[in-house]
Short mmCIF file of C-alpha atoms in Angstrom, two decimals:
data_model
loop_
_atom_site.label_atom_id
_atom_site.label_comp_id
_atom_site.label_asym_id
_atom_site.label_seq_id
_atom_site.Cartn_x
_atom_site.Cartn_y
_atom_site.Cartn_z
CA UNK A 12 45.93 72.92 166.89
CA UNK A 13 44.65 71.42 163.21
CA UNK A 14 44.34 73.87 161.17
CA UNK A 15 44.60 72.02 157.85
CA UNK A 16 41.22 72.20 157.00
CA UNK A 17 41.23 75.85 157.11
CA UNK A 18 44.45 75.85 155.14
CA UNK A 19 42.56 73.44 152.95
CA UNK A 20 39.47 75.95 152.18
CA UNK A 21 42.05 78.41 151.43
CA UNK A 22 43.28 76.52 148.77
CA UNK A 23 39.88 75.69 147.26
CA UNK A 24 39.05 79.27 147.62
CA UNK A 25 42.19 80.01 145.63
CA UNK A 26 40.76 78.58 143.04
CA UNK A 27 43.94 76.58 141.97
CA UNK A 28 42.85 73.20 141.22
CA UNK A 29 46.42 72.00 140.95
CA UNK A 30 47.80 73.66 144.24
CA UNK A 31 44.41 71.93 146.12
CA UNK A 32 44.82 68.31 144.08
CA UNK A 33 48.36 68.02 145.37
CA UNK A 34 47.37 69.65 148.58
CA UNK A 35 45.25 67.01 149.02
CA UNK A 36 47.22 63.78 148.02
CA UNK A 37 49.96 65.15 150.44
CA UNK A 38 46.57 64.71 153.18
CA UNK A 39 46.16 61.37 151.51
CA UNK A 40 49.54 60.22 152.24
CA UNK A 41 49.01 60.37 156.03
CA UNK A 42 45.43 60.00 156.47
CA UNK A 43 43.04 57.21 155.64
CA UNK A 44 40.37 58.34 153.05
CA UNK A 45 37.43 58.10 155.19
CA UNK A 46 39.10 60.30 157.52
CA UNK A 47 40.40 63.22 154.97
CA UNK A 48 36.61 62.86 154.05
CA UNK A 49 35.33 64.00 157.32
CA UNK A 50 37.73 66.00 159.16
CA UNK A 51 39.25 67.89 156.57
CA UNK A 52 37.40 68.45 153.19
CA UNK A 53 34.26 68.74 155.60
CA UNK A 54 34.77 70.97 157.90
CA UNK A 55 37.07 72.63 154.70
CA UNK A 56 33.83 73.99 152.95
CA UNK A 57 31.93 74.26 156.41
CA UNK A 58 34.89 76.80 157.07
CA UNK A 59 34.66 78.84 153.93
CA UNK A 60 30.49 79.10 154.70
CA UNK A 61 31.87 80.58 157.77
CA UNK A 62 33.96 83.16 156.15
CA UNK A 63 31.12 83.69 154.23
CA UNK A 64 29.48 84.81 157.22
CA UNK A 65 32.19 86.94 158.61
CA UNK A 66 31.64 88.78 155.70
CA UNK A 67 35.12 87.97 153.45
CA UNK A 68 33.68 86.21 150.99
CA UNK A 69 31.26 86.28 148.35
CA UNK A 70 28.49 83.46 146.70
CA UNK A 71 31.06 83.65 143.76
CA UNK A 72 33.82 82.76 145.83
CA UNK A 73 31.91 79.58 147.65
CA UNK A 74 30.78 78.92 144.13
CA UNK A 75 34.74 78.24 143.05
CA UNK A 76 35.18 76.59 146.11
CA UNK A 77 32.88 74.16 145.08
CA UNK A 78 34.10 73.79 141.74
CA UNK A 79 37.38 73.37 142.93
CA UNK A 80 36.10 70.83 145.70
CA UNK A 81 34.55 68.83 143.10
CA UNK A 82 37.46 68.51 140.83
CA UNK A 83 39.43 67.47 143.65
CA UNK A 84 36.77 64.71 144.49
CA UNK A 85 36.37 63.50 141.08
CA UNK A 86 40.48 63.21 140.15
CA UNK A 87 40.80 61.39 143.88
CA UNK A 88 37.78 58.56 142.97
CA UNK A 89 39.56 57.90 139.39
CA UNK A 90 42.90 57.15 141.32
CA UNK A 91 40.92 54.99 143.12
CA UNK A 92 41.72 50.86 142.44
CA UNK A 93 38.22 49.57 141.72
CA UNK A 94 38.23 46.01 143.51
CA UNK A 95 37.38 43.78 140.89
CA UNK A 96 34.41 41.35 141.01
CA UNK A 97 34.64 37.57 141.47
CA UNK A 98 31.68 35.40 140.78
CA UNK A 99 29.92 36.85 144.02
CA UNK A 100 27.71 39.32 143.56
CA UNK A 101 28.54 42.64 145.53
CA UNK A 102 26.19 45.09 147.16
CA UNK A 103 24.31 48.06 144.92
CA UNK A 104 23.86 51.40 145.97
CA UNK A 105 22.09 54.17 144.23
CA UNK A 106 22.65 57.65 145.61
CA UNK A 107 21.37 61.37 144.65
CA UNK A 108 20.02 64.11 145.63
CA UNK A 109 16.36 65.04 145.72
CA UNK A 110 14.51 67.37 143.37
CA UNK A 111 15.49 71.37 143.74
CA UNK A 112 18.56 70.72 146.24
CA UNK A 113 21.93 71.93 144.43
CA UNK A 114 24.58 70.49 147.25
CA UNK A 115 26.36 67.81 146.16
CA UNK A 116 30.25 67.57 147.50
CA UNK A 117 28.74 65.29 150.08
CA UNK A 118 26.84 63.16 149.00
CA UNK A 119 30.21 62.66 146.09
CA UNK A 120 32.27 61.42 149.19
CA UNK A 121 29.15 59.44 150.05
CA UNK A 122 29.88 57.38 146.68
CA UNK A 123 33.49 57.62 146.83
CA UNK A 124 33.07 55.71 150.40
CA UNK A 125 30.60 53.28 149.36
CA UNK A 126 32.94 52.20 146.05
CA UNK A 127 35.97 52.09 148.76
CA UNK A 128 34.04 49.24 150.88
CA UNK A 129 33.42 47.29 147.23
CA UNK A 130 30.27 48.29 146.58
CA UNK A 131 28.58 49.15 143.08
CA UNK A 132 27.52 52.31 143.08
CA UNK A 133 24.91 54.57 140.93
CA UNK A 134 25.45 58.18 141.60
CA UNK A 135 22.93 60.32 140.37
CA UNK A 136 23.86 63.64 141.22
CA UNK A 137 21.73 66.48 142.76
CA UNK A 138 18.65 67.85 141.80
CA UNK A 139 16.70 64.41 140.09
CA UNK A 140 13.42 64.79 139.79
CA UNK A 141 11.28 61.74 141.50
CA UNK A 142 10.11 60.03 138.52
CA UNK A 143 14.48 60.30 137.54
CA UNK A 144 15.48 58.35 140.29
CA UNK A 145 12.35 55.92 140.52
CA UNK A 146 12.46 54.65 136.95
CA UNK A 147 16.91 53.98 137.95
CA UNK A 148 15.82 52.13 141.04
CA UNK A 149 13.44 49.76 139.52
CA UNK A 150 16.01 49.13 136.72
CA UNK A 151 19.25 48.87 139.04
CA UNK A 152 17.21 47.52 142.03
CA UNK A 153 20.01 48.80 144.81
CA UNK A 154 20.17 47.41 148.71
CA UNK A 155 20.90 50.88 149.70
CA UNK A 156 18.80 53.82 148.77
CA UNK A 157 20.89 57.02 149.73
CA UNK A 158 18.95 60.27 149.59
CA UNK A 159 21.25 63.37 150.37
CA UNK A 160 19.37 67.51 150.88
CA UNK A 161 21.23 70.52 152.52
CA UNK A 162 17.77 72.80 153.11
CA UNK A 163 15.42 72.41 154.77
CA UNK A 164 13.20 73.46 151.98
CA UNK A 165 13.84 69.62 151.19
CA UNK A 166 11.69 68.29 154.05
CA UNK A 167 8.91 67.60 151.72
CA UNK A 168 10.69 65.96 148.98
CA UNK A 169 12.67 63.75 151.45
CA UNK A 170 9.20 62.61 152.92
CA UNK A 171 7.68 62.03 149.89
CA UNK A 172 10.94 59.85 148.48
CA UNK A 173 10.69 57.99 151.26
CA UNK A 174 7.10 56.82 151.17
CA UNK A 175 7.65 55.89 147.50
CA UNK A 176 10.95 53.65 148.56
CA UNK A 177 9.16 52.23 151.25
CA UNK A 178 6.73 50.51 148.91
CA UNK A 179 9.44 48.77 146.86
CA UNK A 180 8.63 44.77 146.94
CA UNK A 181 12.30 44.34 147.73
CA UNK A 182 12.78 46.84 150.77
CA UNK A 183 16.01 48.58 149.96
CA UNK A 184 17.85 50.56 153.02
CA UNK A 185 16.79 53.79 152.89
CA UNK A 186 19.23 55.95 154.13
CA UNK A 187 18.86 59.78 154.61
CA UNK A 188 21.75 62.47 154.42
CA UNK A 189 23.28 65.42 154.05
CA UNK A 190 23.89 69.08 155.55
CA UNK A 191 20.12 68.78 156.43
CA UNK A 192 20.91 65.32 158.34
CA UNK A 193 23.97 66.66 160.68
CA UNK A 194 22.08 69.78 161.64
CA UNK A 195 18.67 68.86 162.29
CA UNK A 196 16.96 66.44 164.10
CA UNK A 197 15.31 63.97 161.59
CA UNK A 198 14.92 60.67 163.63
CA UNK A 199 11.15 60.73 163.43
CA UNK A 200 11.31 59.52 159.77
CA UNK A 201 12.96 56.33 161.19
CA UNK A 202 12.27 52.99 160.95
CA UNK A 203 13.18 49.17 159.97
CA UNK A 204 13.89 50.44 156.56
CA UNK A 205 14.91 54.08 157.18
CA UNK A 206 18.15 55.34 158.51
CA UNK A 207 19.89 59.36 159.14
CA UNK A 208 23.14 59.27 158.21
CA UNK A 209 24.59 62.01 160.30
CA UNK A 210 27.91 61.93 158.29
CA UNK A 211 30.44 59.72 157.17
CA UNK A 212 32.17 58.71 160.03
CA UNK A 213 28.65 57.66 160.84
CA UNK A 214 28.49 55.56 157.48
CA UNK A 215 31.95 53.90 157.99
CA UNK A 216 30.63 52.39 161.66
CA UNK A 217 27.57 51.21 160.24
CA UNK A 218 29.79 49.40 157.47
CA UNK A 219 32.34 47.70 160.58
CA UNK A 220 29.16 47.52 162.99
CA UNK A 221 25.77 47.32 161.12
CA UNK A 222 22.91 49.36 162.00
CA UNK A 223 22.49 49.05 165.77
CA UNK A 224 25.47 49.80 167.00
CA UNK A 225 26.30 52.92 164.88
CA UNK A 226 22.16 54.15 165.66
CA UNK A 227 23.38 53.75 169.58
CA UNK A 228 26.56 55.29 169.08
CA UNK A 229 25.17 58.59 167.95
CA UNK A 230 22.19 58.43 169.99
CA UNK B 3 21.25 120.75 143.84
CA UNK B 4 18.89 119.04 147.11
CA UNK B 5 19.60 116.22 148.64
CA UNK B 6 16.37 113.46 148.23
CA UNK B 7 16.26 110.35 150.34
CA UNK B 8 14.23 107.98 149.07
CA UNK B 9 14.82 108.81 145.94
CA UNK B 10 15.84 104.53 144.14
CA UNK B 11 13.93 103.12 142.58
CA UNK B 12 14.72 100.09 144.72
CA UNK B 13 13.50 98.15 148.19
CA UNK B 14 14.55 99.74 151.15
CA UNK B 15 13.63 98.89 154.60
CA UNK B 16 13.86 100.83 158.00
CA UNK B 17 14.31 98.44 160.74
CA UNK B 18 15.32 98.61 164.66
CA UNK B 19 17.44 96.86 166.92
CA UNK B 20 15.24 94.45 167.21
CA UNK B 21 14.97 93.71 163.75
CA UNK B 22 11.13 94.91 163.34
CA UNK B 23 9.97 96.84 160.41
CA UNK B 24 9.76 100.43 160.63
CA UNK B 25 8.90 101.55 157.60
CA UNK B 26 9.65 100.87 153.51
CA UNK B 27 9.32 101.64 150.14
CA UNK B 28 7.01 100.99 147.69
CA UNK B 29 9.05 98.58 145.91
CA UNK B 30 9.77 97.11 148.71
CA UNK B 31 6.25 96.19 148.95
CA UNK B 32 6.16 95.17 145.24
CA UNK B 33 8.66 92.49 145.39
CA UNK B 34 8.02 91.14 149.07
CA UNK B 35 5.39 89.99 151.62
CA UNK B 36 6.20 92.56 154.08
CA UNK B 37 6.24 91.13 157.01
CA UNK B 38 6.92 92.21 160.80
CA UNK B 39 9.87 91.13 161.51
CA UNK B 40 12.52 91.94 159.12
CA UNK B 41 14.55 88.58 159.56
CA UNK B 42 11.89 86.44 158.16
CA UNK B 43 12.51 87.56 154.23
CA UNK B 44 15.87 85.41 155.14
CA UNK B 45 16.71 81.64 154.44
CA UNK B 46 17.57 80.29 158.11
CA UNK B 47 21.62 79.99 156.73
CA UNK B 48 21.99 83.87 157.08
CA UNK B 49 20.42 84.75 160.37
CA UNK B 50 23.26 84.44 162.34
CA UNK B 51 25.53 86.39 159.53
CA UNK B 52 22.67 89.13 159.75
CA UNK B 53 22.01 89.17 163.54
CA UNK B 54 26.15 89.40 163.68
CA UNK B 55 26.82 92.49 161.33
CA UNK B 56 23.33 94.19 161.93
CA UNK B 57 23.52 96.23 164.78
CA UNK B 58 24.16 99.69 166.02
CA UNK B 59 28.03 99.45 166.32
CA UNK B 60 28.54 98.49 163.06
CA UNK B 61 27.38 102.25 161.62
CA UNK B 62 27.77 101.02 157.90
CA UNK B 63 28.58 97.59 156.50
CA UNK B 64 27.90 96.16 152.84
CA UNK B 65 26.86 92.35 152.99
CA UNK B 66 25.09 89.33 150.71
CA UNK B 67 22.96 87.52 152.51
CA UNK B 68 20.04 84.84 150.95
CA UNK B 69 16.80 84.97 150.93
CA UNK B 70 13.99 82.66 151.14
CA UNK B 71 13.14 81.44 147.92
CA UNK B 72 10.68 83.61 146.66
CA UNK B 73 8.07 84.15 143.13
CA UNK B 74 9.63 81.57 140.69
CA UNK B 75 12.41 80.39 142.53
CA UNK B 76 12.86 76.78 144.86
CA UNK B 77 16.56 78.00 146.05
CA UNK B 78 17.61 81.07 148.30
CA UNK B 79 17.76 84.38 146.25
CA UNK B 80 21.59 86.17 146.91
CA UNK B 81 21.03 89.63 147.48
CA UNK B 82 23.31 92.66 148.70
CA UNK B 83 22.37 94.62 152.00
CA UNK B 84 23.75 98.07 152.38
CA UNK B 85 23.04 98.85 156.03
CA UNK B 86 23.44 102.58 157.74
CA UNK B 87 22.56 103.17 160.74
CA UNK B 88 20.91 106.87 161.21
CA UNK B 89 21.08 107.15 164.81
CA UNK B 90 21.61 104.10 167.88
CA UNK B 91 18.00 103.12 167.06
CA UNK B 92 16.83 102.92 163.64
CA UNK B 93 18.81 101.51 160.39
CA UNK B 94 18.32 101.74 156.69
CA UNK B 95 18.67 98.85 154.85
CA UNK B 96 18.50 99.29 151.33
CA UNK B 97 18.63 95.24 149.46
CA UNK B 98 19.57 94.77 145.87
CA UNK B 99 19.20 91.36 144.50
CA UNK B 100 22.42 89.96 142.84
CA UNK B 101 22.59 90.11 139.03
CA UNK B 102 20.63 87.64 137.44
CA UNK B 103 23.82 87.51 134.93
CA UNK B 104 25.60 85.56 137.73
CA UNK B 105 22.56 83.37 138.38
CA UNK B 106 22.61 82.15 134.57
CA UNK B 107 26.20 81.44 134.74
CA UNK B 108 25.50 79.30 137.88
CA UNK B 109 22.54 77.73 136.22
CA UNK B 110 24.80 77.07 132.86
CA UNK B 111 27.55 75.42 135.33
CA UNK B 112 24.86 73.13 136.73
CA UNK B 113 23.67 71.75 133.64
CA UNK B 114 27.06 71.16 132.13
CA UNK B 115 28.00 69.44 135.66
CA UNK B 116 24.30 67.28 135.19
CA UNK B 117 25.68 66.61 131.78
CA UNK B 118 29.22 65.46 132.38
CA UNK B 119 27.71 63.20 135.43
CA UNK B 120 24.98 61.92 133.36
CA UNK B 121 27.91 60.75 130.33
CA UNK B 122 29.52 59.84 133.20
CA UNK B 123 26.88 57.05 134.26
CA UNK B 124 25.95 56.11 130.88
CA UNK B 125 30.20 55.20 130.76
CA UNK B 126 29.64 53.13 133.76
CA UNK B 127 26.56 51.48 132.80
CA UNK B 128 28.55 50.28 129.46
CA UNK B 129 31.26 49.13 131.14
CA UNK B 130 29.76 47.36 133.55
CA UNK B 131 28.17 45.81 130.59
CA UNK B 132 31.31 45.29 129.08
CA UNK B 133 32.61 43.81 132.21
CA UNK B 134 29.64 41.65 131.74
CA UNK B 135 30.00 40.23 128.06
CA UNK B 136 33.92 39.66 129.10
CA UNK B 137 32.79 37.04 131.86
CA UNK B 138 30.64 35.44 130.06
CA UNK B 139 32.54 34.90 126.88
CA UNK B 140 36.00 33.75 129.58
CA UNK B 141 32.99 31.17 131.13
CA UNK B 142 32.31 30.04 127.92
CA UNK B 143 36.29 29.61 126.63
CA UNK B 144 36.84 26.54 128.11
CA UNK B 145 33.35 24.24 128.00
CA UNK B 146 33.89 20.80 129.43
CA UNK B 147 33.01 17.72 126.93
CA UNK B 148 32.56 14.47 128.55
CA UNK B 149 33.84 11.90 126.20
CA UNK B 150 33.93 9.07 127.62
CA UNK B 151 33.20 7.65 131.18
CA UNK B 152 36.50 8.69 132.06
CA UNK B 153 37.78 10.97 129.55
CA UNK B 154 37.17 14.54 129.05
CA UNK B 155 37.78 17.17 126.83
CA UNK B 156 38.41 21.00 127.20
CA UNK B 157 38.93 22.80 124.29
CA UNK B 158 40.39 26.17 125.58
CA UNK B 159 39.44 29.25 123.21
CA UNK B 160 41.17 33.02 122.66
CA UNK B 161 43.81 34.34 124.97
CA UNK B 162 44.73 32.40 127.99
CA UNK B 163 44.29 35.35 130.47
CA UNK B 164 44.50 35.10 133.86
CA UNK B 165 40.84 36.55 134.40
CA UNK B 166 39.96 33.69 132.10
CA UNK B 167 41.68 31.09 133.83
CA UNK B 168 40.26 32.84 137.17
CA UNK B 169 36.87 32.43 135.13
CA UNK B 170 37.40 28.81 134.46
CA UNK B 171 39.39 26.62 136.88
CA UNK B 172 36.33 26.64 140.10
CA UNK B 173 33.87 25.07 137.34
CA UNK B 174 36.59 22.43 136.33
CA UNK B 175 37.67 21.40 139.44
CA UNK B 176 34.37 21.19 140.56
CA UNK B 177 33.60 18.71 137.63
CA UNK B 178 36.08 16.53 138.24
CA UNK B 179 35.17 16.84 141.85
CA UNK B 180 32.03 14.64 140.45
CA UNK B 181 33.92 11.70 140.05
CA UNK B 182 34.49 9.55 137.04
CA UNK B 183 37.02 11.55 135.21
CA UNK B 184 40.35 10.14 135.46
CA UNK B 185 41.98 12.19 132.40
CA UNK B 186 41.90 15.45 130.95
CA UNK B 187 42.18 16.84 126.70
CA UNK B 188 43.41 20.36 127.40
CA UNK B 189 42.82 20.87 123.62
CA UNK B 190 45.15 24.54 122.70
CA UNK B 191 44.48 24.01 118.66
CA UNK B 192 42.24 27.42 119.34
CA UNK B 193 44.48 29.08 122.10
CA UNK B 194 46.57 32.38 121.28
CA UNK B 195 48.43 33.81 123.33
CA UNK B 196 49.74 32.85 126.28
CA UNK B 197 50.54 36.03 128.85
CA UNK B 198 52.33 35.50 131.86
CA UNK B 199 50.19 35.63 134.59
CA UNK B 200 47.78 33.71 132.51
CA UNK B 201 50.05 30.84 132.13
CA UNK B 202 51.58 30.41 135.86
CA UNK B 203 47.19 30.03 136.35
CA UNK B 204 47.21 27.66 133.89
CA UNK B 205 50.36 25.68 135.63
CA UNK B 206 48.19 25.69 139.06
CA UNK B 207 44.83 24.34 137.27
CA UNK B 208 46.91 21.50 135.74
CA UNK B 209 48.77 21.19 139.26
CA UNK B 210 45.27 21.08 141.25
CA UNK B 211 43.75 18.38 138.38
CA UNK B 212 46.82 16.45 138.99
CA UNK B 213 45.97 16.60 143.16
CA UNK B 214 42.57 15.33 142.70
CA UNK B 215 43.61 12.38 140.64
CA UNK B 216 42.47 13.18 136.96
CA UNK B 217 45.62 12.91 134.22
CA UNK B 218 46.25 15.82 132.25
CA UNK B 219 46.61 15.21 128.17
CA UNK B 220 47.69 19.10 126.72
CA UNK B 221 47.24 18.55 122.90
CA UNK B 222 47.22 20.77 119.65
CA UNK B 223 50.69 22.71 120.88
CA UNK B 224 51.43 25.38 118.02
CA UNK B 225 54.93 25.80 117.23
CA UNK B 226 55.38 29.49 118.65
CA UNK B 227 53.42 28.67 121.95
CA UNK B 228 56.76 25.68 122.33
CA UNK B 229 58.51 28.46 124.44
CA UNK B 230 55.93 29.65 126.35
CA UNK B 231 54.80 26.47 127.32
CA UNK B 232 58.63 25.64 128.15
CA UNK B 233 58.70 28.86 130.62
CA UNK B 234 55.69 27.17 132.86
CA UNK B 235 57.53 23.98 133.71
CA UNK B 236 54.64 21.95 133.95
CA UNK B 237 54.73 18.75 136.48
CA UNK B 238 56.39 16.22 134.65
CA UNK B 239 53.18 14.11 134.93
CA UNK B 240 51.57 16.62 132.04
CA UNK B 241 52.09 14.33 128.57
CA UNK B 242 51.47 15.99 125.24
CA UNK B 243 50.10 14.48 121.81
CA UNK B 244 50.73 16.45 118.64
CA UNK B 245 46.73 16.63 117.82
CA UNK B 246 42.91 15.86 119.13
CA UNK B 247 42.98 13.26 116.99
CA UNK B 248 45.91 11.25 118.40
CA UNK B 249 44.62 11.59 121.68
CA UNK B 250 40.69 10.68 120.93
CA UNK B 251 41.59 7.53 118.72
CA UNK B 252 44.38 6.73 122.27
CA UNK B 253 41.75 7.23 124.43
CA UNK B 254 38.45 6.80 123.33
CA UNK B 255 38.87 4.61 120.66
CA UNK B 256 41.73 2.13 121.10
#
């Protein structure tokens, strides 16, 4: 049986950023990117939300999970060979999370994958406040619009973002996802221009496939 | 000394099996909606932690659990439950929120993270701008001068680079492609240096001008580029003139 990710949330809850980073590149050795992604830092921090429930950890100790997560994230995207640009122009994506929501490991991997498959990409981080994130859409005008929430709470704001993207003159991809995306059902926001991510397996497909094909697969 | 129940100052909460409210205290009452069922002061993420460790076997148990953002705040509120079950029926569940030391420290850690993300964007925004300014000013290195019907000249500016010579050679060819041009001034009076990589690019641009028939004249050779220039072994087709002026009275005048 796999147990690495649990080994893996282990070492996050550890707190020893060192002990995780190399814990990690040892993953990275073996394992394409997209997959350490999804079926190991993943279900990682889904696993210490679990022991959270069983009652052996604290908030504090998810909180340095986190931390430790995101350190992990960030040192693995610098590594990262940034494909350079030749005179064609490459895609733009802007990503972030909406106003209140706090979760943001995700949506990181999110941009980590996107800047793997040569795209340029505008994270904004969590918590941006509408009129934040319209006035860097008009001014980076992206093809993909990635919107990421964990709560459910969120359900307005996602709604709301989306009727303001939807009016854009140059209809950017909207794409929806998150914690709030994998667990609930959200395909009545969909549409020409609007598409639930379900995770990033999901996202890789769509970037081999296009759209059909990874909305049939999951479906 | 008498034993008081009751006696916190603090929100406690008699509850069945079944999770519905018994009875609870006044300050329960002060910081909640009280309603029915006691479940529904929880964000949806704890029920099943509460359903598992609330019940009559467990006689005693200490747990966080969050609750539904509440008064002021737009995330779930961490709070400690200290459950005891009095008999196989009814439990007391006395909640104390978490510190709000810890929640300022979180709050802290979340604006420094905004910050460092936000300097981290305004980085990429500059060097993308950067990147920018450095294509542009490689484009504009080598501008193509028609001198004559079938002489041209390319003055080559700065550091031969290979992104520069990346920059340059599609434009060139694509000139020549045109028609007309039968020789090339590869003017180097304003060249410095000469890297590696930048050099075997330059050997393939004079390689590919030689394929599609135009002549290529290198001119303005400084002393210390000699060896450098030596390293490429150009095709033997490649002649030289000491200066732009040799080569424009050669061509264009004579």
């Amino acid at each position: 049986m796999d147990l690495h990710h649990e080994q893996l949330a282990q070492v996050f809850l550890s707190g020893d950023e060192e002990k995780a980073l190399n814990y990690t590149y040892r993953l990275l050795e073996n394992h394409p990117r997209a997959y350490v992604f999804e079926n190991l830092i993943t279900p990682a921090m889904y696993h210490v939300g679990k022991l959270w429930e069983n009652n052996e950890i604290s908030v504090a100790d998810e909180h340095l999970a986190t931390a430790i997560c995101d350190f992990v994230l960030s040192k693995i995207e610098s590594d990262h060979e940034v494909p350079k640009r030749r005179q064609q122009q490459s895609y733009k994506v802007l990503l972030f999370g909406v106003e209140e929501e706090q979760h943001y490991i995700g949506l990181k991997m999110v941009a980590d994958t996107f800047k793997e498959h040569g795209w340029r990409v505008r994270y904004l981080g969590p918590d941006l406040p509408m009129e934040h994130s319209m006035l860097q859409i008009r001014k980076f005008q992206p093809d993909v619009i990635g919107i990421s929430a964990a709560l459910s709470y969120r359900i307005p704001a996602i709604k709301k973002s989306i009727e303001a993207f939807t009016q854009l003159e140059w209809k950017p991809t909207i794409m929806i996802g998150g914690r709030l995306a994998y667990k609930f059902d959200l395909s009545e926001f969909e549409s020409d221009q609007v598409m639930v991510i379900k995770n990033i397996g999901h996202l890789t497909h769509w970037f081999k496939e296009g759209r059909e094909e990874s909305i049939n697969e999951t479906s | 000394m008498k034993r008081v129940d009751h006696s916190f100052p603090l929100p406690v909460f008699t509850i069945n099996k079944n999770f519905m409210l018994q009875s609870y205290s006044k300050e329960a009452e002060d910081s909640f909606v009280i309603p029915q069922n006691f479940l529904d002061l929880f964000d949806e993420g704890s029920l099943s932690k509460l359903k598992k460790w609330i019940h009559p076997e467990v006689k005693k148990v200490t747990l966080e659990a969050q609750l539904k953002p509440f008064g002021k705040a737009s995330n779930p509120v961490t709070c400690d439950l200290h459950v005891k079950w009095s008999n196989d029926l009814y439990a007391e569940v006395l909640l104390i929120l978490k510190d709000d030391q810890m929640e300022r420290v979180t709050t802290m850690m979340n604006q420094l993270r905004a910050r460092l993300n936000d300097t981290n964007f305004q980085l990429l925004e500059e060097k993308e701008k950067l990147e920018e300014a450095l294509e542009l000013n490689n484009r504009l290195s080598a501008p193509f001068i028609t001198l004559t019907e079938e002489t041209a000249l390319i003055p080559l500016f700065g550091d031969l680079s290979l992104d520069k010579m990346d920059v340059v050679e599609e434009p060139l060819l694509q000139r020549i492609n045109q028609g007309g041009i039968e020789r090339v001034l590869l003017d180097f009076t304003a060249v410095g240096d000469i890297p590696k990589d930048g050099a075997q690019a330059l050997k393939s641009l004079t390689a590919s001008l030689f394929y599609m028939g135009a002549s290529v004249v290198i001119t303005g050779v400084r002393p210390e580029q000699v060896p450098k220039l030596q390293n490429i072994r150009f095709p033997i087709e490649v002649s030289y003139l000491h200066s732009l002026q040799q080569a424009i009275y050669k061509y264009c005048v004579q």
